[in-house]
C-alpha positions as protocol buffer text, in pm:
chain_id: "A"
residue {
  index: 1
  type: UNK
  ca { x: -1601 y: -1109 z: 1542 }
}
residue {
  index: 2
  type: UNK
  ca { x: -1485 y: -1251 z: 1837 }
}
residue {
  index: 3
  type: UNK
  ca { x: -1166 y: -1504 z: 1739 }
}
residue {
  index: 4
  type: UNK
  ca { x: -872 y: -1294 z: 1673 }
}
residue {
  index: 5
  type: UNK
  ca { x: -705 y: -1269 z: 1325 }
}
residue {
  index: 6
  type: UNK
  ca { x: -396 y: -1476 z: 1329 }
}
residue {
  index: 7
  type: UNK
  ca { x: -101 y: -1249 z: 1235 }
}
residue {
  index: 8
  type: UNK
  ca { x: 219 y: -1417 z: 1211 }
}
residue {
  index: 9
  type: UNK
  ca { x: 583 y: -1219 z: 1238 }
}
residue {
  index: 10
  type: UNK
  ca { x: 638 y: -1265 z: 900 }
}
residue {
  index: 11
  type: UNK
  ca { x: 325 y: -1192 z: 729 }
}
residue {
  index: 12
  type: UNK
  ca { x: 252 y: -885 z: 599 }
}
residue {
  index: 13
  type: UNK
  ca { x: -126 y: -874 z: 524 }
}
residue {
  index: 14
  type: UNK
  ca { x: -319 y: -643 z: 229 }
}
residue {
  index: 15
  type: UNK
  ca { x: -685 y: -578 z: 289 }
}
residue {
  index: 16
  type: UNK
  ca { x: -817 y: -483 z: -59 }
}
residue {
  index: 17
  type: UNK
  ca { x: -1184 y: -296 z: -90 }
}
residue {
  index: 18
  type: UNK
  ca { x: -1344 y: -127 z: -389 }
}
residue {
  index: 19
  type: UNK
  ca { x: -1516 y: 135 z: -265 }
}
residue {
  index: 20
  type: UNK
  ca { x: -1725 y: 196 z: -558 }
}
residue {
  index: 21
  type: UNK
  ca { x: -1900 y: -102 z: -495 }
}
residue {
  index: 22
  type: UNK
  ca { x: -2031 y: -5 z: -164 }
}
residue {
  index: 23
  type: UNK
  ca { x: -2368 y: 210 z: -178 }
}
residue {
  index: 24
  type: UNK
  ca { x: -2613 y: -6 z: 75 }
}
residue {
  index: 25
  type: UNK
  ca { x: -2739 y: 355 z: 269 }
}
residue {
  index: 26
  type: UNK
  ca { x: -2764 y: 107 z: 618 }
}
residue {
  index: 27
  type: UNK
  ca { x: -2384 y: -3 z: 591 }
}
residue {
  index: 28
  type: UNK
  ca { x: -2251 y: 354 z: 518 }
}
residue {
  index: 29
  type: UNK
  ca { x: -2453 y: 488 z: 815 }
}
residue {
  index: 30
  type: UNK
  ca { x: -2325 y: 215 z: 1035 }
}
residue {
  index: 31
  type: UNK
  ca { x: -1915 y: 327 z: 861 }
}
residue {
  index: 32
  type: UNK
  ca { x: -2016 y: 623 z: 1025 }
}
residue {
  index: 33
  type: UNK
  ca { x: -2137 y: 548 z: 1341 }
}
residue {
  index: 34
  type: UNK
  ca { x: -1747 y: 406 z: 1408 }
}
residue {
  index: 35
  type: UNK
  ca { x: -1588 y: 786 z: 1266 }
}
residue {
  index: 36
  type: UNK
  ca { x: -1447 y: 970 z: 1541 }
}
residue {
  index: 37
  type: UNK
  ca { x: -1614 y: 1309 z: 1610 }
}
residue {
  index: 38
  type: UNK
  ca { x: -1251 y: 1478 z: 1413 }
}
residue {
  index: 39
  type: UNK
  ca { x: -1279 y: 1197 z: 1120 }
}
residue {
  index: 40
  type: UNK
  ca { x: -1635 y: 1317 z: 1087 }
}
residue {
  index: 41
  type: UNK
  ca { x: -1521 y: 1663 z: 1073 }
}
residue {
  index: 42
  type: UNK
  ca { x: -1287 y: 1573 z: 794 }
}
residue {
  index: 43
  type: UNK
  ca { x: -1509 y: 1386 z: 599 }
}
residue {
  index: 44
  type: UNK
  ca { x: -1755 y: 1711 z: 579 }
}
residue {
  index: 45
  type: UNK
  ca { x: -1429 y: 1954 z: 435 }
}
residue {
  index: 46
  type: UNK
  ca { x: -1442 y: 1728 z: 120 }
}
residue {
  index: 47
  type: UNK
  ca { x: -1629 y: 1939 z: -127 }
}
residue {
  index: 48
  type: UNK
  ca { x: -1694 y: 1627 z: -369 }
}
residue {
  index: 49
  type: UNK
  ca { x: -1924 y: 1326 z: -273 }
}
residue {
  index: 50
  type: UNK
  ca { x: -1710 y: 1057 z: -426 }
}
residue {
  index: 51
  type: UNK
  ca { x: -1431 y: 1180 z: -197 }
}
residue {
  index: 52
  type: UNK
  ca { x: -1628 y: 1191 z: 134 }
}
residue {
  index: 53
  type: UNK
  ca { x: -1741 y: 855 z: 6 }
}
residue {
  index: 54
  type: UNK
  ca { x: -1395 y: 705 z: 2 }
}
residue {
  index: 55
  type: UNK
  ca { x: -1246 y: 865 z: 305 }
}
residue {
  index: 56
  type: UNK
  ca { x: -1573 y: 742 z: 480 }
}
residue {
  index: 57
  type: UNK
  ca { x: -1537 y: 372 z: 385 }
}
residue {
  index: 58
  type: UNK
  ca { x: -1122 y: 382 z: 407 }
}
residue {
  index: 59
  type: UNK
  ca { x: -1175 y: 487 z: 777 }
}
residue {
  index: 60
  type: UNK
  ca { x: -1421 y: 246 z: 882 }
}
residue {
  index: 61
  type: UNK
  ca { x: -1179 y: -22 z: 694 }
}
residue {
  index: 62
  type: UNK
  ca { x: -917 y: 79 z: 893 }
}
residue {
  index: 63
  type: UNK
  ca { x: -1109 y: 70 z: 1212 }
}
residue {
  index: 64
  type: UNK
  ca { x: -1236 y: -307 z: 1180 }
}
residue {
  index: 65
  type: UNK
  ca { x: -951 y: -440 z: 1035 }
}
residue {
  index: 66
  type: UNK
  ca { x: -777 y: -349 z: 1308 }
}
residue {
  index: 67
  type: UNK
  ca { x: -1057 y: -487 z: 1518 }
}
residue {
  index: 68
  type: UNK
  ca { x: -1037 y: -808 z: 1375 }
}
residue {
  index: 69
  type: UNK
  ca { x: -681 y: -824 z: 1515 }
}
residue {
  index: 70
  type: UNK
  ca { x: -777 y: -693 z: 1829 }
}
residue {
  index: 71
  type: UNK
  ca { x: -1175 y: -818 z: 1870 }
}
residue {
  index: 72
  type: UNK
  ca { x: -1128 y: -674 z: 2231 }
}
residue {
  index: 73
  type: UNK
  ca { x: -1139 y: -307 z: 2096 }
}
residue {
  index: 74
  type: UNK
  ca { x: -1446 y: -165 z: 1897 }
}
residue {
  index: 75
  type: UNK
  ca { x: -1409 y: -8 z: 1592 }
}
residue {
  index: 76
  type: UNK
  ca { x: -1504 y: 275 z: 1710 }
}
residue {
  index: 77
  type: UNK
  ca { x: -1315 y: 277 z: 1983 }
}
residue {
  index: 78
  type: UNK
  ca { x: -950 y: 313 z: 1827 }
}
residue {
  index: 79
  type: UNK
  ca { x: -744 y: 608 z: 1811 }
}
residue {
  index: 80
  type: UNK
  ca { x: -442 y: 714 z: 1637 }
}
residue {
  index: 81
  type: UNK
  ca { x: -104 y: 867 z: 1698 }
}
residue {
  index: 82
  type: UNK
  ca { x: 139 y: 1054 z: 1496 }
}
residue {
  index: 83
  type: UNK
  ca { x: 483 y: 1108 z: 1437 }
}
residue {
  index: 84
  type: UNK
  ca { x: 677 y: 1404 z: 1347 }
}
residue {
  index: 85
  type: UNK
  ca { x: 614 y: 1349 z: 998 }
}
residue {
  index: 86
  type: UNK
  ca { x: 253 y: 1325 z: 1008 }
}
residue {
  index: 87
  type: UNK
  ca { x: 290 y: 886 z: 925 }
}
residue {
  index: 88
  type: UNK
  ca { x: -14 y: 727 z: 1107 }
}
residue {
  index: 89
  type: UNK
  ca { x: -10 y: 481 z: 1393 }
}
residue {
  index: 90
  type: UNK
  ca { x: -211 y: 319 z: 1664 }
}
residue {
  index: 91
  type: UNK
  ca { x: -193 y: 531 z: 2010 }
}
residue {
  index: 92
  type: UNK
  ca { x: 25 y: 367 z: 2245 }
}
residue {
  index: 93
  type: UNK
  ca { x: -219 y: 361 z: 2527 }
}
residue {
  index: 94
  type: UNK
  ca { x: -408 y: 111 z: 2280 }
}
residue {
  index: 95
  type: UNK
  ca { x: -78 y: -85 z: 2120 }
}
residue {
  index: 96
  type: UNK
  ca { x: 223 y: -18 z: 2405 }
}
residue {
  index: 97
  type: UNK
  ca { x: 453 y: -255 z: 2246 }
}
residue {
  index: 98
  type: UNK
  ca { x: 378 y: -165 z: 1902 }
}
residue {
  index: 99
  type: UNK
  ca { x: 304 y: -464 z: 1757 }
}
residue {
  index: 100
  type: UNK
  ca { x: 57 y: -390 z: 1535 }
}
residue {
  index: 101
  type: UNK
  ca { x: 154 y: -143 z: 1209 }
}
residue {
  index: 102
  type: UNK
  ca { x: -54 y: -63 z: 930 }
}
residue {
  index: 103
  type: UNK
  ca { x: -79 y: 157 z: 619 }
}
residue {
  index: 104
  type: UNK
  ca { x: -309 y: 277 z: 399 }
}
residue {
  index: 105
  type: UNK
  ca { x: -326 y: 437 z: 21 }
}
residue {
  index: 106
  type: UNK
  ca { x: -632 y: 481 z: -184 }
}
residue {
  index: 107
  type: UNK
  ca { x: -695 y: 586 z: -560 }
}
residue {
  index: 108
  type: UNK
  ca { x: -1000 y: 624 z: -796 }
}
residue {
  index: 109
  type: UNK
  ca { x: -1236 y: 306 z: -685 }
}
residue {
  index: 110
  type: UNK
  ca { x: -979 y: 140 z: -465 }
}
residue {
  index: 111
  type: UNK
  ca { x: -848 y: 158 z: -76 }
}
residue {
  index: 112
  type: UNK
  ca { x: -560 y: -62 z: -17 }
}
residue {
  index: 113
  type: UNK
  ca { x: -418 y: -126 z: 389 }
}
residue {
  index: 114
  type: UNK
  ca { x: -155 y: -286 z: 476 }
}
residue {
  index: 115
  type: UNK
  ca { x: -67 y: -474 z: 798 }
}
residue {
  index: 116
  type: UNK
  ca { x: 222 y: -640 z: 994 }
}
residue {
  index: 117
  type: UNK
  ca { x: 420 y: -683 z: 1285 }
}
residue {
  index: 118
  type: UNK
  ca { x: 697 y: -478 z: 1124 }
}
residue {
  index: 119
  type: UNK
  ca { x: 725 y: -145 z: 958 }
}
residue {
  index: 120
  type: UNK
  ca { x: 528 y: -68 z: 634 }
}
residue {
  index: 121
  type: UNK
  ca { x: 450 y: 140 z: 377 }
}
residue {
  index: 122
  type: UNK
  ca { x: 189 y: 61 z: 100 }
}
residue {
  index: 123
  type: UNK
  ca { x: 89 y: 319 z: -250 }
}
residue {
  index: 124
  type: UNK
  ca { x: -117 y: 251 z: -504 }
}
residue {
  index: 125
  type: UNK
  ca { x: -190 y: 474 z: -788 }
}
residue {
  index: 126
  type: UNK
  ca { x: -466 y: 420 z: -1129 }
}
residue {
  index: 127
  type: UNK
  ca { x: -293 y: 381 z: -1473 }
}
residue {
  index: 128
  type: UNK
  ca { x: -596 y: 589 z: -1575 }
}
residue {
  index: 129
  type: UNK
  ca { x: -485 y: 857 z: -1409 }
}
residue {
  index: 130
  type: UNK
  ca { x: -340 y: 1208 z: -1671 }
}
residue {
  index: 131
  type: UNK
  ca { x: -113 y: 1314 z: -1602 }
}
residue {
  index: 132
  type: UNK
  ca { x: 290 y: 1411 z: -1700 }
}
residue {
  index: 133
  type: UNK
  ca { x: 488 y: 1120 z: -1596 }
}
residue {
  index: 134
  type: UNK
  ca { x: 779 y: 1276 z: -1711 }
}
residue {
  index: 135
  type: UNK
  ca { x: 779 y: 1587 z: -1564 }
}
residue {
  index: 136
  type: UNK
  ca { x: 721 y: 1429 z: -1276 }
}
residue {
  index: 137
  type: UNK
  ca { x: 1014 y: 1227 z: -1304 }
}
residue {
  index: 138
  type: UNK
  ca { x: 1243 y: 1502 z: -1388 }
}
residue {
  index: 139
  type: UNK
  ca { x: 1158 y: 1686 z: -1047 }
}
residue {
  index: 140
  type: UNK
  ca { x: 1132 y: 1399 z: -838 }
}
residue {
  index: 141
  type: UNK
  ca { x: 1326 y: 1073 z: -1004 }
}
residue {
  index: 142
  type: UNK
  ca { x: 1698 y: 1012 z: -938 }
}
residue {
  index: 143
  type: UNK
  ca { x: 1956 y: 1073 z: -1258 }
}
residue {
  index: 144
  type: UNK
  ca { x: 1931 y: 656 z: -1300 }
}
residue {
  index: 145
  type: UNK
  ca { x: 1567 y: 641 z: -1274 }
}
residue {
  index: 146
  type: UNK
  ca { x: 1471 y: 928 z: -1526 }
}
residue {
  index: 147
  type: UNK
  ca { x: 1726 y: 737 z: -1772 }
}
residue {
  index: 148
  type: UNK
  ca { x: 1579 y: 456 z: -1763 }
}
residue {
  index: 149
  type: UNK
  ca { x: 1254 y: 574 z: -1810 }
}
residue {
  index: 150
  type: UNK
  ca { x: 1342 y: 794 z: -2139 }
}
residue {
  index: 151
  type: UNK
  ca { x: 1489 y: 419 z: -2223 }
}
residue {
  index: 152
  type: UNK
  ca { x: 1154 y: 248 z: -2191 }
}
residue {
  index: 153
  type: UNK
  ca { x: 967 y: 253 z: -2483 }
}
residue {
  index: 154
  type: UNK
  ca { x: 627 y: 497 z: -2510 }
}
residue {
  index: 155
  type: UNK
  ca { x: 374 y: 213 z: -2500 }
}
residue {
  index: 156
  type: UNK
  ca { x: 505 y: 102 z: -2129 }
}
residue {
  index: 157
  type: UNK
  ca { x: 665 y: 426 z: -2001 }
}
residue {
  index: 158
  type: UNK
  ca { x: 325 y: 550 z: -1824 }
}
residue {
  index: 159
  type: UNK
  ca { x: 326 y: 211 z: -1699 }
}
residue {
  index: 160
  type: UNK
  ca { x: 699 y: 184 z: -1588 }
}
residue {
  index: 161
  type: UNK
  ca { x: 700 y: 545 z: -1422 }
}
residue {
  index: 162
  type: UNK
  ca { x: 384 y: 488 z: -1177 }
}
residue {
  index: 163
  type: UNK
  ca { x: 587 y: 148 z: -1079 }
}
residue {
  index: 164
  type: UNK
  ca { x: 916 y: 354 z: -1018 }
}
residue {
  index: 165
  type: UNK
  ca { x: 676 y: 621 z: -842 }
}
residue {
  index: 166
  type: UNK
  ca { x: 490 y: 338 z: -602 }
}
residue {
  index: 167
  type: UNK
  ca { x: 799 y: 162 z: -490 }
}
residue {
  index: 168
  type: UNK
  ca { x: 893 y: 491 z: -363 }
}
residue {
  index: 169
  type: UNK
  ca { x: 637 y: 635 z: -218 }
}
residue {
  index: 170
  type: UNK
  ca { x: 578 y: 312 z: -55 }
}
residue {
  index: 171
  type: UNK
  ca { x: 945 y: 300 z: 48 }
}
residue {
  index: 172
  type: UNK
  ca { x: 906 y: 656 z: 207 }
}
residue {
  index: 173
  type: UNK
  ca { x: 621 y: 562 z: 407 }
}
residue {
  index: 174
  type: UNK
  ca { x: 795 y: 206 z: 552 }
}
residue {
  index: 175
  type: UNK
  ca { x: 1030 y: 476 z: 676 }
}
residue {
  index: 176
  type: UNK
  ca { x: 787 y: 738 z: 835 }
}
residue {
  index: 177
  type: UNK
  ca { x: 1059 y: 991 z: 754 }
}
residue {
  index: 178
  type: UNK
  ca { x: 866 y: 1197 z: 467 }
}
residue {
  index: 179
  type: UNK
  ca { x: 1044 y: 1368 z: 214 }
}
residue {
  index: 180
  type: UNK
  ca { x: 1317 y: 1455 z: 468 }
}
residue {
  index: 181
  type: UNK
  ca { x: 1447 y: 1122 z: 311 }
}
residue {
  index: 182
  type: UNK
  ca { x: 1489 y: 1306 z: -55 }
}
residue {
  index: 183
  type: UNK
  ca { x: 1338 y: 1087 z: -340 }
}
residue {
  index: 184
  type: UNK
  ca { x: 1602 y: 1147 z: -558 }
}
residue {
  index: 185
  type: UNK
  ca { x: 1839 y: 975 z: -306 }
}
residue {
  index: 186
  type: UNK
  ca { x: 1718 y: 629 z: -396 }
}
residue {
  index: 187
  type: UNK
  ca { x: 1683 y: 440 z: -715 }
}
residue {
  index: 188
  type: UNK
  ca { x: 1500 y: 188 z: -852 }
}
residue {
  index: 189
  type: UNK
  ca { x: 1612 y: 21 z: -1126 }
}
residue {
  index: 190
  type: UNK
  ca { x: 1376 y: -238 z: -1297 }
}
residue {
  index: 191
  type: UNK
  ca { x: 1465 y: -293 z: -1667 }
}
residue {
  index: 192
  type: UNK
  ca { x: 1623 y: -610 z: -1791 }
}
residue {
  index: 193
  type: UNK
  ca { x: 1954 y: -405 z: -1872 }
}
residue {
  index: 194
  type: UNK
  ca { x: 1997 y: -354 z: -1511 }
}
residue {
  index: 195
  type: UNK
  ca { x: 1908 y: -597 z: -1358 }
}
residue {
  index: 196
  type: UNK
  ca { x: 1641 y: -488 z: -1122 }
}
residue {
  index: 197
  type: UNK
  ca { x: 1820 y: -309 z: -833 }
}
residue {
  index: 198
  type: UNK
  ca { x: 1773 y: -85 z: -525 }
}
residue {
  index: 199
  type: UNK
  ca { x: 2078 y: 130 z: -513 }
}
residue {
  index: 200
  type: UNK
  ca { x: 2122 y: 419 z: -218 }
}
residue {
  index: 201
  type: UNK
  ca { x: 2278 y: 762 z: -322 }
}
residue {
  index: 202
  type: UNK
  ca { x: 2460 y: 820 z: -23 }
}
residue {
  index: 203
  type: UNK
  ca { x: 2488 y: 410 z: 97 }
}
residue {
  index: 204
  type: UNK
  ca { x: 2283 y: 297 z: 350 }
}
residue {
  index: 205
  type: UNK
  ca { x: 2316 y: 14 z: 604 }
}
residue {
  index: 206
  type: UNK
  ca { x: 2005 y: -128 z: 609 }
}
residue {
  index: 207
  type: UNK
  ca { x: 1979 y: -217 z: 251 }
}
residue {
  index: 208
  type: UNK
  ca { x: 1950 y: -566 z: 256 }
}
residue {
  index: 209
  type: UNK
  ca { x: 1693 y: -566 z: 539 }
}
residue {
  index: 210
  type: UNK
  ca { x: 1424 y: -424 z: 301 }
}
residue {
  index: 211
  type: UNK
  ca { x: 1183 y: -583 z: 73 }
}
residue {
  index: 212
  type: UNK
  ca { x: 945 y: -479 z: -184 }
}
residue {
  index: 213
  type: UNK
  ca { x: 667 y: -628 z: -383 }
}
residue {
  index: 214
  type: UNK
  ca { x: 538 y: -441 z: -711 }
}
residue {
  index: 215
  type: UNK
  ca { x: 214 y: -565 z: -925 }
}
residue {
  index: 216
  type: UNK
  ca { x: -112 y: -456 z: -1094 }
}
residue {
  index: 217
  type: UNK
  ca { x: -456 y: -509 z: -972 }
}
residue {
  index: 218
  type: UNK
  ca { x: -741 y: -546 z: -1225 }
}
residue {
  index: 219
  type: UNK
  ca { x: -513 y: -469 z: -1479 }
}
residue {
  index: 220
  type: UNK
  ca { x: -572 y: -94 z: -1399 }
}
residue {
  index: 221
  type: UNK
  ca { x: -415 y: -23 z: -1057 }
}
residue {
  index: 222
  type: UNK
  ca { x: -34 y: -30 z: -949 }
}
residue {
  index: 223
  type: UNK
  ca { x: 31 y: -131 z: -614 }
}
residue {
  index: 224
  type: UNK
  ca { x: 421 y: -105 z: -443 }
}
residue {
  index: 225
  type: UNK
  ca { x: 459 y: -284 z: -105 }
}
residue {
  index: 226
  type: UNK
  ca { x: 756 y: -192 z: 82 }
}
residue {
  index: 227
  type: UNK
  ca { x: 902 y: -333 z: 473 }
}
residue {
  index: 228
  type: UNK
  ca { x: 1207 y: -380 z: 697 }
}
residue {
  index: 229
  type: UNK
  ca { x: 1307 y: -651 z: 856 }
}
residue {
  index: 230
  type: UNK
  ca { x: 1518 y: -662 z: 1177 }
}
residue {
  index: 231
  type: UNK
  ca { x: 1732 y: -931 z: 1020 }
}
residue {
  index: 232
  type: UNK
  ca { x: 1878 y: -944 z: 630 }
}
residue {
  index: 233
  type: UNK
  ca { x: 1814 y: -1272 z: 597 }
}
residue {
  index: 234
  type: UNK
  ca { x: 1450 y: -1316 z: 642 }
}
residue {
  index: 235
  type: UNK
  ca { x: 1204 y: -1303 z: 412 }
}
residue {
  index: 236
  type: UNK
  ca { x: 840 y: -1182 z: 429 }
}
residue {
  index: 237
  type: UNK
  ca { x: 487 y: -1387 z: 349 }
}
residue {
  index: 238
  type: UNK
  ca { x: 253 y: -1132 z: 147 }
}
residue {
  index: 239
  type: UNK
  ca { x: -94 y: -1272 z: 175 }
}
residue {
  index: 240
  type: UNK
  ca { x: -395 y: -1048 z: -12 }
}
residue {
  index: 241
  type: UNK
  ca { x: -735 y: -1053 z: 110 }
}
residue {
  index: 242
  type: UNK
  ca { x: -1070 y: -868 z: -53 }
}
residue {
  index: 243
  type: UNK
  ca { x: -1306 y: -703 z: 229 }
}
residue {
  index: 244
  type: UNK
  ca { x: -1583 y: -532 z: 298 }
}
residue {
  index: 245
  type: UNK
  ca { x: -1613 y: -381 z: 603 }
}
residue {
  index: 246
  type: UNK
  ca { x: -1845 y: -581 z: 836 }
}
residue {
  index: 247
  type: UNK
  ca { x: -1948 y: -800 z: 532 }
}
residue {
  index: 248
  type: UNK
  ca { x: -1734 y: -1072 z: 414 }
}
residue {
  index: 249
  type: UNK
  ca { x: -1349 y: -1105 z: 345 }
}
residue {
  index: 250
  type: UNK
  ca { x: -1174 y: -1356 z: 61 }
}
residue {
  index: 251
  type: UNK
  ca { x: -835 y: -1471 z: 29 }
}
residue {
  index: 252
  type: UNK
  ca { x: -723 y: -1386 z: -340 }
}
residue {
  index: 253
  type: UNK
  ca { x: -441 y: -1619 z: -289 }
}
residue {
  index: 254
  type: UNK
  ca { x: -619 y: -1847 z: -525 }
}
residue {
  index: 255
  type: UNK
  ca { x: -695 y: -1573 z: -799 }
}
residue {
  index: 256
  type: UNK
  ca { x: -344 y: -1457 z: -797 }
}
residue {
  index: 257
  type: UNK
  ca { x: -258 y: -1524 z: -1181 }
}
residue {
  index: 258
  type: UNK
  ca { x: 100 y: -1594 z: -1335 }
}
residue {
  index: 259
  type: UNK
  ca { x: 127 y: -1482 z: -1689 }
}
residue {
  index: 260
  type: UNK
  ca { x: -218 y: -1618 z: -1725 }
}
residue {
  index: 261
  type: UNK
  ca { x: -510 y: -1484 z: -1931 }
}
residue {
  index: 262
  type: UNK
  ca { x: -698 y: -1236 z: -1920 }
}
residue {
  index: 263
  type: UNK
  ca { x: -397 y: -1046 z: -1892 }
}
residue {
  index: 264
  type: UNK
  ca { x: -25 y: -1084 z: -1977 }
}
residue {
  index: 265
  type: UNK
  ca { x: 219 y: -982 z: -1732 }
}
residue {
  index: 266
  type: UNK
  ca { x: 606 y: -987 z: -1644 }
}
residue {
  index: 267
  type: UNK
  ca { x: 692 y: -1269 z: -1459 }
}
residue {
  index: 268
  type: UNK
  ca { x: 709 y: -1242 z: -1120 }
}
residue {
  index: 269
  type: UNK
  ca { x: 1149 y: -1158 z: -1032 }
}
residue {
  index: 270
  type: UNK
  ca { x: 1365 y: -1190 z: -714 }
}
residue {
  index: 271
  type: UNK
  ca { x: 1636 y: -1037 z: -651 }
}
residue {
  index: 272
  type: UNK
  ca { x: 1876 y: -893 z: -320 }
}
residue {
  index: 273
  type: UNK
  ca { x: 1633 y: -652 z: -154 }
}
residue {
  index: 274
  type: UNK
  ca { x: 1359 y: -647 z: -395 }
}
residue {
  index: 275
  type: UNK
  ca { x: 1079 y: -897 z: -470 }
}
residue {
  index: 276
  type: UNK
  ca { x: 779 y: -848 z: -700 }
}
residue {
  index: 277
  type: UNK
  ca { x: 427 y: -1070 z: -709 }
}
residue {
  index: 278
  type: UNK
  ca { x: 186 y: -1121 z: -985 }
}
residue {
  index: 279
  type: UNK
  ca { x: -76 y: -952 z: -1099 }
}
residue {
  index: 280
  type: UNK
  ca { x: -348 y: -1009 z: -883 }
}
residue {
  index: 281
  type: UNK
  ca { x: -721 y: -1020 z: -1046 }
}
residue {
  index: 282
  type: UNK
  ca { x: -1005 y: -945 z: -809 }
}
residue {
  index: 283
  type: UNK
  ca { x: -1233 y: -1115 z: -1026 }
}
């Protein structure tokens, strides 16, 4: 692909791909043809198939996304940098003003990156997933958080905690700080009675610079979007797009549904700080 993605300041850009779906032996070989020699490494430790599957086709996603934005540089060609608390970026020698940031999470069947201009951080997680919520909640959650969620009632608590748990692992990441920014220093607060909140245990100053996005994809996965921007005022453009590597992409704008059928969700709220979209169905 030769013309160059358009990426405006203000967009922040989710590249959605179902992983599951991919099983054509000639792409996969040519995902990992693009793997670095360490990637390739990595991809052998993984004792199940499924998982050397995913990490196969979330690294070549990463590596032509970012090509589309920079058609100059192969896939295979990219290489990555990172911080002291192990968050992801592109070397400098490749991006020396470092305009180009991206994230990635991935759960059973689906691989999620995010990218912008700005700072971001991106989790999804399955509703199918077992697990205890709760306990969970009460080692990670802050005091308002875990209150809420013993508030919520048991048909929508597994639901409400892996929203609560997205926003802040997606928050966390936006930051690059790891847990040295404890997760029980933050709260999200998104039931009716309180108006759906971000509130900072001590304050912070950058408060108001932040914005988040929660919603559900294919009525089984919960995605959190979280970013900074330099000025309060400002407002991001989330735009979704479904990809497979090297073989088509498809803006979802149109398929993003509100309150329609098949499914019925909250409507979409904004408030100071925190936005949320949608449900999005991938058809």
């Amino acid at each position: 692909m030769d013309r160059e993605w358009p990426l405006p300041p203000g967009d922040i850009q989710l590249w959605v791909c179902r992983d599951e779906l991919i099983v054509a032996a000639d792409l996969l070989a040519e995902y990992a043809a693009v793997l670095s020699d360490s990637e390739r490494q990595r991809m052998a430790q993984f004792h199940f198939a499924r998982h050397r599957h995913q990490y196969l086709v979330t690294r070549a996603l990463v590596r032509h996304v970012l090509s589309m934005y920079r058609p100059g540089i192969p896939p295979q060609h990219w290489c990555f940098a990172y911080n002291d608390h192990g968050k992801p970026c592109i070397d400098p020698v490749l991006d020396p003003s470092q305009s180009l940031h991206f994230n990635v999470s991935h759960t059973d069947g689906l691989i999620v990156m995010a990218v912008s201009r700005q700072a971001i951080g991106i989790d999804v997680e399955d509703l199918q997933r077992q697990g205890d919520g709760v306990s969970v909640a009460d080692t990670f959650f802050a005091a308002a958080e875990r209150h809420d969620l013993q508030q919520c009632g048991a048909a929508h608590r597994a639901q409400r905690f892996f929203e609560i748990w997205t926003l802040k692992e997606a928050y966390i990441k936006a930051r690059g700080e790891g847990l040295a920014v404890p997760l029980d220093s933050f709260a999200f607060r998104l039931g009716p009675s309180c108006g759906h909140s971000l509130q900072f245990n001590p304050p912070t100053t950058d408060a108001r610079h932040w914005q988040f996005w929660s919603t559900l994809l294919l009525a089984r996965y919960c995605l959190a979007v979280a970013a900074c921007h330099e000025s309060p005022r400002a407002r991001f453009c989330l735009r979704v797009q479904e990809v497979i590597p090297r073989v088509r992409t498809l803006d979802l704008a149109c398929l993003c549904r509100r309150q329609a059928a098949p499914h019925t969700v909250t409507p979409p709220w904004r408030l100071p700080g925190i936005c949320a979209t949608p449900e999005i169905d991938l058809g």
